[in-house]
Amino acid sequence: MVLSRRVTVLDALVRDIEAEVAAQTDAGGVVLTTSFSKEDQVLTWAVAESGAEVDVVSLDTGFLFPATVETWKQSEAHFGLKVRSLKPDEEAVTGLGELERIYEGVDARKQCCSVRKIQPLRKALSGKGAWLTGLRRAQSPNRASMEKREHDANWDIVKVHPLLEWDDATLDAVVSATGVPVNPLYKMGYPSIGCAPCTRPVLPHENARAGRWWWEQSSKECGLHRG
Ligand code: SF4
């Protein structure tokens, strides 16, 4: 990407964040959920650059890869901000039983995602006006019909996807230009990184989400976003 276009893309992104935060000042504020993906790192960069007040949160499911935990630490130091950790309810986790149940059926797997991801996130989004995400159309066919700014009836919140139209080349150029910390698992064939027991590397011909819950024929979503 040439320098002038790169500057335009980055300026537009920071302005998008500032405008969203200004629009939500009296409506509960803005949350950014990060899994420390390249997309989320770019959004966190834009939040830090703008100085706008955004609640940056991450789901600490108890099953993050060590490399992701390390990227989390590096990111807080790099961006100079705290990423609020959302942990599951301990009693509910005990009620899930053995982790291996997730491989026995989609219902058991979704129950684990519900306890470790959905319920903690629901608390974090409660009362907030807008939710920033790093979703892109190019990631999966399930994301092809999304709008950049849309009301999510399931969560009753406005979801904003500033990077929705970005292709892989744009993302990589911006990651390089901004120098954000990158999870080393990308270089090991993981284009989409979730919990360790549920994520494998993908083959060259597979889409980015193919390594998530690879044993299922599901929509490859955990309930945070529509499949
Ligand atoms: S991704 Fe896997 S380990 Fe993580 S919450 Fe969902 S089922 Fe549980």
Short mmCIF file of N, CA, C and O in Angstrom, two decimals, residues 3 15 30 37 42 63 71 78 89 106 152 163 188 190 213 222:
data_model
loop_
_atom_site.label_atom_id
_atom_site.label_comp_id
_atom_site.label_asym_id
_atom_site.label_seq_id
_atom_site.Cartn_x
_atom_site.Cartn_y
_atom_site.Cartn_z
N LEU A 3 2.20 5.11 0.58
CA LEU A 3 2.16 5.86 1.84
C LEU A 3 0.89 6.72 1.96
O LEU A 3 0.24 6.73 3.01
N ARG A 15 -10.64 8.48 12.96
CA ARG A 15 -11.84 9.34 12.94
C ARG A 15 -13.10 8.52 13.22
O ARG A 15 -14.01 8.96 13.91
N VAL A 30 -18.51 3.03 24.81
CA VAL A 30 -18.10 2.09 23.77
C VAL A 30 -17.18 1.02 24.37
O VAL A 30 -16.30 1.32 25.17
N SER A 37 -6.00 -10.42 18.05
CA SER A 37 -5.82 -10.71 16.62
C SER A 37 -5.19 -9.49 15.96
O SER A 37 -5.16 -8.39 16.55
N VAL A 42 -4.98 -3.57 15.58
CA VAL A 42 -5.09 -2.32 14.82
C VAL A 42 -6.16 -1.41 15.45
O VAL A 42 -5.97 -0.20 15.58
N PHE A 63 -8.36 -20.91 28.80
CA PHE A 63 -7.75 -21.81 27.81
C PHE A 63 -7.04 -21.05 26.70
O PHE A 63 -6.94 -21.54 25.57
N THR A 71 1.17 -12.09 24.29
CA THR A 71 0.81 -10.96 23.42
C THR A 71 -0.05 -9.95 24.19
O THR A 71 0.06 -8.74 23.98
N HIS A 78 2.80 -1.94 25.15
CA HIS A 78 2.98 -1.22 23.88
C HIS A 78 2.00 -0.05 23.74
O HIS A 78 2.37 1.04 23.35
N ASP A 89 -17.69 -17.28 35.55
CA ASP A 89 -18.12 -17.58 36.91
C ASP A 89 -17.60 -18.96 37.32
O ASP A 89 -17.80 -19.95 36.59
N VAL A 106 -22.06 -30.41 19.48
CA VAL A 106 -22.08 -28.95 19.40
C VAL A 106 -22.73 -28.35 20.65
O VAL A 106 -22.30 -27.29 21.13
N ASP A 152 -27.49 -5.23 16.76
CA ASP A 152 -27.51 -6.67 17.00
C ASP A 152 -28.62 -6.95 18.01
O ASP A 152 -28.49 -6.61 19.20
N LEU A 163 -13.31 -2.34 10.25
CA LEU A 163 -12.42 -2.97 9.27
C LEU A 163 -13.18 -3.89 8.32
O LEU A 163 -12.55 -4.68 7.60
N MET A 188 2.77 -19.57 12.52
CA MET A 188 2.72 -21.03 12.64
C MET A 188 1.46 -21.59 12.00
O MET A 188 1.08 -22.74 12.24
N TYR A 190 -1.80 -20.16 12.09
CA TYR A 190 -3.08 -19.90 12.76
C TYR A 190 -3.58 -18.50 12.35
O TYR A 190 -3.22 -17.51 12.98
N TRP A 213 -12.90 -24.95 16.01
CA TRP A 213 -13.84 -26.06 16.23
C TRP A 213 -13.82 -26.96 14.97
O TRP A 213 -14.85 -27.28 14.40
N CYS A 222 -18.97 -18.81 17.98
CA CYS A 222 -19.16 -19.25 19.36
C CYS A 222 -20.37 -18.59 20.00
O CYS A 222 -20.68 -18.86 21.15
#
